[in-house]
Amino acid sequence: KHGLFQAASGGTIFLDEVGDLPLEMQAKLLRVLQEKEVRPVGSNDRVKVDVRVVAATNRELEEAYRAGTFRKDLYFRLNVVTVHLPALRERRSDIPTLVHFFLDRYSPDQTLEVTKAAMQCLMQYEWPGNVRELENCIERAVALGNHTVIDVSDLPPSIRSAPPSPVAP
């Protein structure tokens, strides 16, 4: 069976949470990126791979390599083009669009409305889990709701009871 790098050869591979890789795995990843080849498990042969790597992390990798928890050489190998995406709480205007995107994903055959009060709760919440937490919240609301309207009562208790966050000017 082909590994992920072999399967992605000729295309793009997405490495999520690359900042959480143990140092041993970082060394292996660095080797693949430098040598452009892998050695499949159980094989003595090396296989050439041609992949574009897109990596994501929620950690500050520059700080991590300075602290010794992320390889400096891997940091510079990955840090070709950096896209900084602010936390969801810093871009609240994206919340309604994301809510409707997730509603379409989890209820594709129905048009669900979100009450003004529910949307206000969603807009005021701090979202420590970012977009993944919002997606989970909407999936829950669709599963537990009445399949017509998403209201405050359909939201998780932590979101319903969250104090209003300060609104940026």
Coordinates of C-alpha atoms in Angstrom, one line a residue:
K1 CA 0.0 0.0 0.0
H2 CA 1.3 3.5 -0.9
G3 CA 2.0 5.9 1.9
L4 CA 0.6 9.4 1.9
F5 CA 3.6 11.0 0.2
Q6 CA 3.6 8.4 -2.6
A7 CA -0.1 8.8 -3.0
A8 CA 0.3 12.6 -3.2
S9 CA 3.2 12.4 -5.7
G10 CA 2.6 14.8 -8.6
G11 CA 0.2 16.9 -6.4
T12 CA -0.1 18.5 -3.0
I13 CA -0.1 17.1 0.5
F14 CA -1.6 18.9 3.4
L15 CA 0.1 18.4 6.8
D16 CA -2.1 19.6 9.6
E17 CA -0.8 20.6 13.0
V18 CA 2.8 20.2 11.8
G19 CA 3.9 22.1 14.9
D20 CA 2.8 19.2 17.1
L21 CA 5.1 16.6 15.5
P22 CA 7.6 14.9 17.8
L23 CA 11.2 15.7 17.0
E24 CA 11.8 12.2 15.7
M25 CA 9.0 12.6 13.1
Q26 CA 10.3 16.1 12.3
A27 CA 13.6 14.5 11.3
K28 CA 11.9 12.0 9.0
L29 CA 9.8 14.8 7.4
L30 CA 12.8 16.9 6.8
R31 CA 14.6 14.0 5.2
V32 CA 11.6 13.5 2.8
L33 CA 11.5 17.2 1.9
Q34 CA 15.2 17.4 1.3
E35 CA 15.8 14.1 -0.5
K36 CA 12.4 14.1 -2.3
E37 CA 12.1 10.3 -1.6
V38 CA 10.5 7.9 0.8
R39 CA 11.3 4.4 1.9
P40 CA 8.0 2.5 2.2
V41 CA 7.5 0.5 5.4
G42 CA 8.9 -3.0 5.0
S43 CA 11.0 -2.0 1.9
N44 CA 14.7 -1.4 1.4
D45 CA 14.1 0.6 -1.7
R46 CA 13.6 4.3 -1.9
V47 CA 10.9 5.8 -4.0
K48 CA 11.1 9.3 -5.5
V49 CA 8.2 11.6 -4.7
D50 CA 7.3 15.0 -6.2
V51 CA 4.9 16.8 -3.8
R52 CA 4.0 20.3 -2.9
V53 CA 3.7 20.6 0.8
V54 CA 1.1 22.8 2.5
A55 CA 1.5 22.8 6.3
A56 CA -0.6 24.3 9.0
T57 CA -0.2 24.8 12.7
N58 CA -1.6 26.8 15.5
R59 CA 1.8 27.2 17.2
E60 CA 4.4 29.9 16.6
L61 CA 7.0 27.8 14.9
E62 CA 9.7 30.5 15.2
E63 CA 9.3 30.5 19.0
A64 CA 9.2 26.7 19.0
Y65 CA 12.5 26.3 17.2
R66 CA 14.1 28.9 19.5
A67 CA 12.7 26.9 22.5
G68 CA 14.1 23.6 21.0
T69 CA 10.7 22.0 20.4
F70 CA 10.8 22.3 16.6
R71 CA 13.7 21.7 14.3
K72 CA 15.1 25.0 13.0
D73 CA 16.1 23.3 9.6
L74 CA 12.6 22.0 9.2
Y75 CA 11.1 25.4 10.0
F76 CA 13.2 27.1 7.3
R77 CA 12.4 24.2 4.8
L78 CA 8.6 24.7 5.4
N79 CA 8.6 28.5 5.7
V80 CA 8.6 29.4 2.0
V81 CA 5.3 31.2 1.9
T82 CA 3.5 32.1 5.2
V83 CA -0.1 32.9 5.4
H84 CA -1.2 34.2 8.8
L85 CA -4.9 33.5 9.5
P86 CA -6.1 35.3 12.6
A87 CA -8.2 33.5 15.1
L88 CA -12.0 33.4 14.5
R89 CA -12.5 35.8 17.4
E90 CA -10.4 38.4 15.5
R91 CA -12.5 38.1 12.3
R92 CA -16.0 37.8 13.6
S93 CA -17.4 39.0 10.3
D94 CA -16.6 35.6 8.9
I95 CA -18.9 33.8 11.4
P96 CA -22.2 34.2 9.4
T97 CA -20.6 33.0 6.2
L98 CA -19.1 30.0 8.0
V99 CA -22.4 29.2 9.8
H100 CA -24.2 29.0 6.5
F101 CA -21.4 27.0 4.9
F102 CA -21.7 24.4 7.7
L103 CA -25.5 24.5 7.6
D104 CA -25.2 23.5 3.9
R105 CA -22.7 20.8 4.8
Y106 CA -24.8 19.2 7.6
S107 CA -28.2 19.8 6.2
P108 CA -27.8 19.9 2.5
D109 CA -31.4 19.0 1.7
Q110 CA -33.0 21.6 4.0
T111 CA -32.9 25.4 4.3
L112 CA -32.4 26.1 7.9
E113 CA -32.7 29.6 9.3
V114 CA -30.7 30.9 12.2
T115 CA -32.5 33.2 14.6
K116 CA -31.1 36.7 15.2
A117 CA -30.6 35.7 18.9
A118 CA -28.7 32.6 18.0
M119 CA -26.5 34.5 15.5
Q120 CA -25.8 37.1 18.2
C121 CA -24.7 34.4 20.6
L122 CA -22.4 32.9 17.9
M123 CA -21.0 36.4 17.1
Q124 CA -20.3 37.2 20.8
Y125 CA -18.6 33.9 21.7
E126 CA -14.8 33.9 21.9
W127 CA -14.3 30.6 19.9
P128 CA -11.2 29.2 21.6
G129 CA -11.4 26.2 19.3
N130 CA -11.7 28.5 16.3
V131 CA -13.4 27.2 13.1
R132 CA -13.4 23.6 14.2
E133 CA -15.4 24.5 17.3
L134 CA -17.9 26.5 15.2
E135 CA -18.3 23.6 12.8
N136 CA -18.9 21.2 15.8
C137 CA -21.4 23.7 17.2
I138 CA -23.4 23.9 13.9
E139 CA -23.3 20.1 13.4
R140 CA -24.7 19.7 17.0
A141 CA -27.4 22.3 16.3
V142 CA -28.5 20.6 13.1
A143 CA -28.6 17.2 14.8
L144 CA -30.5 18.3 17.9
G145 CA -32.6 21.1 16.4
N146 CA -36.1 20.9 14.9
H147 CA -34.7 20.9 11.3
T148 CA -36.4 24.3 10.5
V149 CA -34.8 26.9 12.7
I150 CA -31.5 27.1 14.7
D151 CA -32.2 29.0 17.9
V152 CA -30.2 29.8 21.1
S153 CA -31.6 26.6 22.7
D154 CA -29.9 24.5 20.0
L155 CA -26.5 25.9 20.8
P156 CA -24.1 24.2 23.3
P157 CA -24.5 25.4 26.9
S158 CA -21.0 27.0 26.9
I159 CA -22.0 29.2 24.0
R160 CA -25.4 30.1 25.4
S161 CA -24.0 31.1 28.7
A162 CA -20.9 32.9 27.5
P163 CA -20.6 36.5 28.6
P164 CA -20.7 39.0 25.7
S165 CA -17.2 39.7 24.3
P166 CA -15.9 43.2 23.8
V167 CA -16.7 44.4 20.3
A168 CA -13.8 45.9 18.4
P169 CA -14.4 49.5 17.2

